[in-house]
Amino acid sequence: MELLTNSELQENNFDFAKTSYAAKMLYLLRGEKSLDRMELARRLGVTWPTASNTAEKLLNARILITQAQEPSPESANAKNTYSLMVNPNYGYFAGISIGSSEIKIVVLDFNFHVLTHDALENYLCVSDSSSNDGATVLNWQRYLIQKSETEGWYIKFPTPESADRFSATVNQIISGLIEADKNQSQLPVHQAKRLLGIGFAFTGAVNVENKIVTESFNLPFLRGTSYTTLITPSNREYLERHNIYVSFQHNAKTVAISEKYYLQKKHSPLGNCENMVCIYLGSGISCGMILNNRLFSGSKNYSGELGHIPFLMGKNQVLTLEEYIRIHIFGEPDFDAYRRNSLEDLQQKLNHSSEARDRFAQAVGCTINTVANLFNPGLIILSGKLSVLAKACLDNIYSYQFSALPYIFDSYKLQISEQGICAPAIGAAMYAFYARYNLDVEF
């Protein structure tokens, strides 16, 4: 495998941070059909030359492409004009969500669109085989699943139950992405859809800067896992040689990135909320927050651990919120048994017990009240498994939404996620973009 040429490497390593307004321009164009330079200047609040110079740099790097627009019939000058749009095939980002029961993978194009079935199948056109370095490459087709919420597709694996098996699975996934990238490298530069980043979303406490899972109560074998210990030297060598950036982030934070982005790009009025909280239920429960239109992380990126808030129950018994949901709602005193429950298993338990549904609604309602009182967001989104389970008892959840402070209760809207169980993986792929180009996550 030959090294990329210097020009190719520079094209795949465009420095947004050092190009004025480049990131903002890209954000404006994502999700839009196209905008001309004058409109971009207006929306950016800069002069036309500034917007035009930035656009020219993005065009030269193939990050933007032009699209001819026919003049309006009323126009006196019947000339075509050229607008700008994001080149979706400039590069791809993979998002890998590590949950307690499942690993989910999505691939996003450079316009942050989740690849459809045909596009994903074409990109990952590899089968069970061995790569040149002997690593087993996965047959993606076996694990390809359609997302019911969107047109995109995702890949799902059961989460292994030991460190060795987990590492082997992750490296099979990485090897498959590498094989796809090698296939793309054989194409002409203007056709190749190179892999630019891989974002991991983990359950537990994540040190983003050093790419380490500091702690993971739900998957204890992840404790201390780092980029260098998780990914094999041969895979790391390829990723680093070809400038494919790998990022680590906490899953609830990637959920918040995904939810906020898609609300804005769908032009939903809810996307204008500068302060929002996403309550995410996997095997545990946590929240990701966008405060003042920026991703909130806390002092060490450990914010949002709702599941570890203690609940005082009768006879001086203290349980965390996570334990209460697991034991008193789903009847699983053993965590390992609980995390092996599929979403369908949990749905069935709620459907068959009115008492379980009522307790679940009460727990979710109290959780909503907690974040509403603490952060006073304008929007609260129920995501992950909550996006499905909450629908079974939404009326009851509303009845448990109460506050001793009515002005807080009246100040937020409650929304079910449209990204659902894939929100962490989608957000992880987006976060890989921000991390690769050293950009703050802001909207």
Coordinates of C-alpha atoms in Angstrom, one line a residue:
M1 CA 0.0 0.0 0.0
E2 CA 1.6 3.3 -1.1
L3 CA 1.7 6.4 1.0
L4 CA -0.6 9.2 0.0
T5 CA 1.1 11.9 -2.0
N6 CA 1.8 15.2 -0.3
S7 CA -1.0 17.0 -2.2
E8 CA -3.5 14.2 -1.3
L9 CA -2.5 14.3 2.3
Q10 CA -2.9 18.1 2.4
E11 CA -6.4 17.8 0.9
N12 CA -7.4 15.3 3.5
N13 CA -6.0 17.4 6.3
F14 CA -7.6 20.8 5.6
D15 CA -7.1 23.1 8.6
F16 CA -10.5 24.6 9.4
A17 CA -9.2 26.3 12.5
K18 CA -6.7 28.4 10.5
T19 CA -9.1 29.3 7.7
S20 CA -11.4 32.1 8.7
Y21 CA -15.1 31.2 8.8
A22 CA -14.5 27.8 7.1
A23 CA -16.2 25.8 9.9
K24 CA -19.1 28.3 10.1
M25 CA -19.5 28.2 6.3
L26 CA -19.5 24.4 6.3
Y27 CA -22.1 24.4 9.1
L28 CA -24.4 26.8 7.2
L29 CA -24.2 24.7 4.0
R30 CA -24.7 21.3 5.6
G31 CA -28.3 20.3 5.2
E32 CA -29.0 23.2 2.7
K33 CA -29.4 22.5 -0.9
S34 CA -26.9 25.3 -1.8
L35 CA -26.2 29.0 -1.1
D36 CA -24.4 31.6 -3.2
R37 CA -21.4 33.6 -1.9
M38 CA -23.5 36.7 -1.3
E39 CA -26.0 34.9 0.9
L40 CA -23.1 33.2 2.8
A41 CA -21.6 36.6 3.5
R42 CA -24.9 37.8 4.8
R43 CA -25.4 34.8 7.1
L44 CA -21.9 34.9 8.3
G45 CA -22.0 38.7 8.9
V46 CA -18.9 39.3 6.9
T47 CA -18.0 41.2 3.6
W48 CA -18.4 39.5 0.3
P49 CA -14.6 39.3 -0.3
T50 CA -14.1 37.5 3.0
A51 CA -16.8 35.0 2.3
S52 CA -15.6 34.5 -1.3
N53 CA -12.0 34.0 -0.2
T54 CA -13.0 31.4 2.3
A55 CA -15.2 29.6 -0.2
E56 CA -12.4 29.6 -2.8
K57 CA -10.1 27.8 -0.3
L58 CA -12.8 25.2 0.4
L59 CA -13.5 24.7 -3.3
N60 CA -9.7 24.2 -4.0
A61 CA -9.7 21.6 -1.3
R62 CA -12.7 19.8 -2.8
I63 CA -14.6 20.3 0.4
L64 CA -17.2 22.4 -1.4
I65 CA -18.6 22.0 -4.9
T66 CA -20.5 24.3 -7.2
Q67 CA -24.0 23.9 -8.5
A68 CA -25.5 25.8 -11.4
Q69 CA -28.8 27.5 -10.8
E70 CA -31.0 28.7 -13.5
P71 CA -32.0 32.4 -13.3
S72 CA -35.5 33.3 -12.3
P73 CA -38.0 34.2 -15.1
E74 CA -38.2 37.7 -13.8
S75 CA -34.5 38.3 -14.1
A76 CA -33.4 40.8 -16.7
N77 CA -30.1 39.1 -17.1
A78 CA -30.8 35.5 -18.1
K79 CA -27.6 34.0 -16.9
N80 CA -26.9 30.9 -14.8
T81 CA -25.5 31.6 -11.3
Y82 CA -23.4 29.2 -9.3
S83 CA -24.1 28.3 -5.7
L84 CA -22.0 26.4 -3.2
M85 CA -22.7 23.1 -1.5
V86 CA -20.9 20.6 0.7
N87 CA -19.2 17.8 -1.2
P88 CA -20.7 14.8 0.6
N89 CA -18.0 12.5 -0.9
Y90 CA -15.0 14.5 0.3
G91 CA -14.6 12.0 3.1
Y92 CA -16.5 9.7 5.5
F93 CA -16.6 9.5 9.3
A94 CA -17.5 6.2 11.1
G95 CA -19.2 6.3 14.5
I96 CA -18.9 3.3 16.8
S97 CA -21.1 3.3 19.9
I98 CA -20.0 0.9 22.7
G99 CA -23.0 0.0 24.7
S100 CA -23.4 -2.6 27.5
S101 CA -25.3 -5.0 25.3
E102 CA -24.6 -3.8 21.7
I103 CA -22.0 -2.2 19.5
K104 CA -23.6 -0.1 16.8
I105 CA -21.8 1.4 13.8
V106 CA -22.8 4.1 11.4
V107 CA -21.0 5.8 8.5
L108 CA -21.6 9.4 7.7
D109 CA -20.7 11.2 4.5
F110 CA -19.1 14.7 4.8
N111 CA -22.6 16.3 4.7
F112 CA -23.3 14.3 8.0
H113 CA -25.9 12.1 6.2
V114 CA -26.1 8.5 7.4
L115 CA -25.3 6.2 4.5
T116 CA -28.3 4.4 3.0
H117 CA -28.3 0.7 2.5
D118 CA -26.8 0.7 -1.0
A119 CA -24.2 3.4 -0.2
L120 CA -23.1 1.6 3.0
E121 CA -23.0 -1.8 1.3
N122 CA -21.0 -0.4 -1.6
Y123 CA -18.6 1.3 0.7
L124 CA -18.0 -1.7 3.0
C125 CA -17.9 -4.2 0.1
V126 CA -15.7 -6.7 1.9
S127 CA -16.5 -10.3 3.1
D128 CA -15.0 -12.6 5.7
S129 CA -11.4 -12.9 4.7
S130 CA -7.9 -12.0 5.9
S131 CA -6.2 -8.7 5.2
N132 CA -2.6 -8.5 4.2
D133 CA -1.5 -8.4 7.9
G134 CA -3.6 -11.5 8.8
A135 CA -6.4 -9.7 10.6
T136 CA -9.9 -11.1 10.0
V137 CA -12.2 -8.8 8.2
L138 CA -15.9 -8.9 9.0
N139 CA -18.7 -9.6 6.6
W140 CA -20.7 -6.5 7.3
Q141 CA -23.8 -7.8 5.4
R142 CA -24.5 -10.3 8.2
Y143 CA -25.0 -7.4 10.7
L144 CA -26.6 -4.7 8.5
I145 CA -29.9 -3.4 9.9
Q146 CA -32.2 -0.7 8.7
K147 CA -33.0 2.3 11.0
S148 CA -36.7 2.7 11.3
E149 CA -36.4 6.4 12.2
T150 CA -34.4 7.5 9.2
E151 CA -33.3 6.4 5.7
G152 CA -29.9 5.4 7.1
W153 CA -28.7 1.9 8.0
Y154 CA -26.5 0.7 10.8
I155 CA -24.4 -2.3 11.8
K156 CA -25.0 -4.0 15.1
F157 CA -22.9 -6.6 17.1
P158 CA -23.5 -8.0 20.5
T159 CA -21.0 -6.5 23.0
P160 CA -18.4 -9.2 24.0
E161 CA -18.2 -10.0 27.7
S162 CA -14.4 -10.0 28.1
A163 CA -11.5 -7.7 27.4
D164 CA -9.8 -10.0 24.9
R165 CA -13.0 -10.7 22.9
F166 CA -13.9 -7.1 23.0
S167 CA -10.5 -6.0 21.6
A168 CA -10.7 -8.7 18.9
T169 CA -14.2 -7.5 17.8
V170 CA -13.2 -3.8 17.8
N171 CA -10.1 -4.6 15.7
Q172 CA -12.1 -6.7 13.3
I173 CA -14.4 -3.6 12.8
I174 CA -11.3 -1.3 12.4
S175 CA -9.8 -3.8 9.9
G176 CA -13.0 -3.8 7.9
L177 CA -13.0 0.0 7.8
I178 CA -9.3 -0.1 6.7
E179 CA -10.1 -2.5 3.9
A180 CA -12.9 -0.2 2.7
D181 CA -10.4 2.7 2.8
K182 CA -7.8 0.7 0.8
N183 CA -10.4 0.0 -1.8
Q184 CA -11.2 3.7 -2.1
S185 CA -7.5 4.5 -2.4
Q186 CA -7.4 2.6 -5.7
L187 CA -9.9 5.1 -7.2
P188 CA -9.0 8.4 -8.8
V189 CA -8.6 11.2 -6.2
H190 CA -11.8 13.0 -7.3
Q191 CA -13.8 9.8 -6.9
A192 CA -12.3 8.3 -3.7
K193 CA -14.4 8.5 -0.5
R194 CA -11.5 8.4 2.0
L195 CA -12.1 7.6 5.7
L196 CA -11.2 10.8 7.7
G197 CA -12.2 9.8 11.2
I198 CA -13.5 7.1 13.6
G199 CA -15.4 8.2 16.6
F200 CA -15.9 6.0 19.6
A201 CA -18.8 6.6 22.1
F202 CA -18.3 4.7 25.4
T203 CA -20.4 4.1 28.4
G204 CA -18.5 5.4 31.4
A205 CA -16.1 8.2 32.2
V206 CA -14.0 9.2 29.3
N207 CA -10.8 11.2 29.2
V208 CA -11.2 12.8 25.8
E209 CA -7.8 14.5 25.6
N210 CA -5.8 11.3 26.3
K211 CA -8.3 8.9 24.7
I212 CA -8.8 6.8 27.8
V213 CA -11.9 5.2 29.4
T214 CA -11.2 6.2 32.9
E215 CA -14.1 4.2 34.5
S216 CA -16.9 2.0 33.3
F217 CA -19.3 0.6 35.8
N218 CA -21.4 -1.2 33.2
L219 CA -18.5 -2.8 31.4
P220 CA -15.7 -3.1 34.0
F221 CA -13.2 -4.6 31.6
L222 CA -13.1 -1.3 29.8
R223 CA -11.6 0.5 32.8
G224 CA -8.2 2.0 31.7
T225 CA -8.8 1.1 28.0
S226 CA -6.9 3.6 25.8
Y227 CA -6.5 4.2 22.1
T228 CA -3.1 2.5 22.2
T229 CA -4.2 -0.6 24.2
L230 CA -7.5 -1.1 22.3
I231 CA -6.3 -0.9 18.7
T232 CA -3.6 -3.2 17.5
P233 CA -0.2 -1.7 16.3
S234 CA -0.8 -2.7 12.7
N235 CA -4.2 -1.0 12.6
R236 CA -2.8 2.1 14.4
E237 CA 0.0 2.2 11.9
Y238 CA -2.4 2.4 9.0
L239 CA -4.7 4.9 10.7
E240 CA -1.9 7.2 11.6
R241 CA -0.1 6.9 8.3
H242 CA -3.2 7.8 6.4
N243 CA -4.2 10.6 8.8
I244 CA -7.5 8.9 10.0
Y245 CA -8.3 10.5 13.3
V246 CA -9.7 8.4 16.2
S247 CA -11.7 10.1 18.9
F248 CA -13.1 9.0 22.3
Q249 CA -16.2 10.5 23.9
H250 CA -18.9 9.7 26.4
N251 CA -22.1 8.3 24.7
A252 CA -24.5 10.8 26.3
K253 CA -22.5 13.7 25.0
T254 CA -22.5 12.3 21.4
V255 CA -26.2 11.9 21.8
A256 CA -26.5 15.6 22.5
I257 CA -24.4 16.5 19.5
S258 CA -26.6 14.3 17.2
E259 CA -29.9 15.5 18.5
K260 CA -29.0 19.2 18.4
Y261 CA -27.6 19.0 14.9
Y262 CA -30.5 17.3 13.3
L263 CA -33.1 19.5 14.9
Q264 CA -31.3 22.5 13.4
K265 CA -30.8 21.0 10.0
K266 CA -34.5 20.0 9.8
H267 CA -35.3 23.7 10.6
S268 CA -37.3 22.6 13.6
P269 CA -38.2 25.5 16.0
L270 CA -36.8 23.3 18.7
G271 CA -33.4 23.5 17.1
N272 CA -33.3 27.2 18.3
C273 CA -33.1 26.1 22.0
E274 CA -29.7 27.2 23.2
N275 CA -30.0 25.0 26.3
M276 CA -31.1 21.4 25.9
V277 CA -30.7 18.2 27.9
C278 CA -30.8 14.7 26.3
I279 CA -31.7 11.9 28.8
Y280 CA -30.2 8.7 27.4
L281 CA -31.1 5.2 28.6
G282 CA -28.9 2.3 27.7
S283 CA -28.1 -0.2 30.4
G284 CA -27.4 2.9 32.5
I285 CA -28.9 6.3 32.4
S286 CA -27.1 9.6 31.7
C287 CA -27.6 12.9 30.1
G288 CA -25.8 15.0 27.5
M289 CA -26.1 18.8 27.6
I290 CA -25.9 21.6 25.1
L291 CA -25.7 24.8 27.2
N292 CA -25.5 28.2 25.6
N293 CA -25.3 26.4 22.2
R294 CA -22.0 24.6 23.3
L295 CA -21.4 21.0 24.3
F296 CA -21.1 20.9 28.1
S297 CA -18.5 18.6 29.5
G298 CA -17.8 19.6 33.1
S299 CA -14.3 20.1 34.4
K300 CA -13.1 16.6 33.4
N301 CA -15.7 15.5 31.0
Y302 CA -17.5 13.5 33.7
S303 CA -20.8 15.4 33.7
G304 CA -24.2 13.9 33.3
E305 CA -24.1 10.7 35.3
L306 CA -27.9 10.6 36.2
G307 CA -27.8 6.9 36.9
H308 CA -25.7 7.3 40.0
I309 CA -28.0 9.8 41.7
P310 CA -29.1 8.1 45.0
F311 CA -32.8 7.5 45.7
L312 CA -33.8 7.2 49.3
M313 CA -36.5 4.5 49.7
G314 CA -38.3 3.0 52.7
K315 CA -36.5 1.5 55.7
N316 CA -33.4 3.7 55.0
Q317 CA -32.6 1.8 51.8
V318 CA -30.6 3.8 49.3
L319 CA -30.5 2.8 45.6
T320 CA -29.2 4.8 42.7
L321 CA -31.6 5.7 39.9
E322 CA -30.0 3.1 37.7
E323 CA -30.5 0.4 40.4
Y324 CA -34.1 1.4 40.9
I325 CA -34.9 1.1 37.2
R326 CA -33.1 -2.3 36.9
I327 CA -34.4 -3.9 40.1
H328 CA -37.8 -2.4 40.8
I329 CA -39.0 -1.9 37.3
F330 CA -37.5 -4.6 35.2
G331 CA -37.0 -7.1 38.0
E332 CA -33.3 -7.8 37.4
P333 CA -31.1 -7.8 40.6
D334 CA -28.1 -9.0 38.6
F335 CA -26.7 -6.4 36.3
D336 CA -25.1 -8.8 33.9
A337 CA -28.4 -10.5 33.4
Y338 CA -30.1 -7.1 32.9
R339 CA -27.7 -5.7 30.3
R340 CA -28.3 -8.8 28.2
N341 CA -31.9 -7.8 27.8
S342 CA -32.7 -6.6 24.4
L343 CA -34.9 -3.5 23.8
E344 CA -37.7 -5.9 22.8
D345 CA -37.3 -7.8 26.1
L346 CA -37.7 -4.5 28.1
Q347 CA -40.7 -3.5 26.0
Q348 CA -42.3 -6.8 26.7
K349 CA -41.9 -6.4 30.5
L350 CA -43.5 -3.0 30.4
N351 CA -46.3 -4.1 28.2
H352 CA -47.2 -7.0 30.5
S353 CA -47.2 -5.1 33.8
S354 CA -49.2 -1.9 34.5
E355 CA -47.2 -1.6 37.8
A356 CA -43.9 -1.7 35.9
R357 CA -45.2 0.9 33.5
D358 CA -46.3 3.2 36.3
R359 CA -43.0 2.9 38.1
F360 CA -41.1 3.5 34.9
A361 CA -43.1 6.6 34.2
Q362 CA -42.5 7.8 37.7
A363 CA -38.8 7.3 37.5
V364 CA -38.6 9.0 34.1
G365 CA -40.8 11.9 35.4
C366 CA -38.6 12.4 38.4
T367 CA -35.5 12.3 36.2
I368 CA -37.0 15.0 34.0
N369 CA -37.8 17.1 37.0
T370 CA -34.2 16.7 38.3
V371 CA -32.6 18.1 35.1
A372 CA -35.3 20.7 34.7
N373 CA -34.7 22.1 38.2
L374 CA -30.9 21.9 37.9
F375 CA -30.3 23.3 34.4
N376 CA -33.6 25.1 33.3
P377 CA -33.3 23.9 29.7
G378 CA -35.6 25.0 27.0
L379 CA -35.8 21.4 25.6
I380 CA -35.5 17.9 27.1
I381 CA -35.1 15.0 24.7
L382 CA -35.7 11.3 25.7
S383 CA -33.2 9.3 23.7
G384 CA -31.7 5.8 23.3
K385 CA -34.0 3.1 24.6
L386 CA -36.1 5.8 26.2
S387 CA -37.2 6.9 22.7
V388 CA -39.0 3.6 22.4
L389 CA -39.9 2.6 26.0
A390 CA -41.3 6.1 26.9
K391 CA -43.9 5.8 24.1
A392 CA -45.6 3.0 26.0
C393 CA -46.3 5.2 29.0
L394 CA -46.0 8.8 27.8
D395 CA -49.3 9.9 29.3
N396 CA -48.1 8.6 32.7
I397 CA -44.7 10.3 32.3
Y398 CA -46.5 13.6 31.7
S399 CA -48.5 13.1 34.9
Y400 CA -45.3 12.7 36.8
Q401 CA -43.7 15.9 35.3
F402 CA -44.3 18.2 38.2
S403 CA -42.3 20.8 40.0
A404 CA -42.7 22.8 43.2
L405 CA -41.6 25.7 41.0
P406 CA -44.2 26.1 38.2
Y407 CA -42.2 28.6 36.3
I408 CA -39.6 25.9 35.7
F409 CA -42.2 23.4 34.7
D410 CA -43.6 25.8 32.1
S411 CA -40.3 26.8 30.6
Y412 CA -39.3 23.6 28.8
K413 CA -40.6 21.3 26.1
L414 CA -40.3 17.5 26.1
Q415 CA -39.4 15.6 22.9
I416 CA -38.9 12.0 21.9
S417 CA -35.7 11.5 20.0
E418 CA -35.9 10.9 16.3
Q419 CA -32.4 9.4 16.2
G420 CA -33.3 6.8 18.8
I421 CA -30.9 4.0 19.6
C422 CA -28.4 5.1 17.0
A423 CA -28.0 8.6 18.3
P424 CA -24.7 7.8 20.2
A425 CA -23.0 6.3 17.1
I426 CA -24.2 9.2 14.8
G427 CA -23.0 11.8 17.3
A428 CA -19.7 9.9 17.7
A429 CA -19.0 10.2 13.9
M430 CA -19.9 13.9 14.1
Y431 CA -17.6 14.4 17.1
A432 CA -14.7 12.7 15.2
F433 CA -15.1 15.6 12.7
Y434 CA -14.8 18.3 15.4
A435 CA -11.9 16.4 17.1
R436 CA -10.0 15.9 13.8
Y437 CA -10.1 19.6 13.0
N438 CA -9.6 20.7 16.6
L439 CA -12.9 22.6 16.6
D440 CA -15.1 23.3 19.6
V441 CA -18.5 21.7 19.5
E442 CA -20.8 24.7 19.1
F443 CA -24.0 25.5 17.2

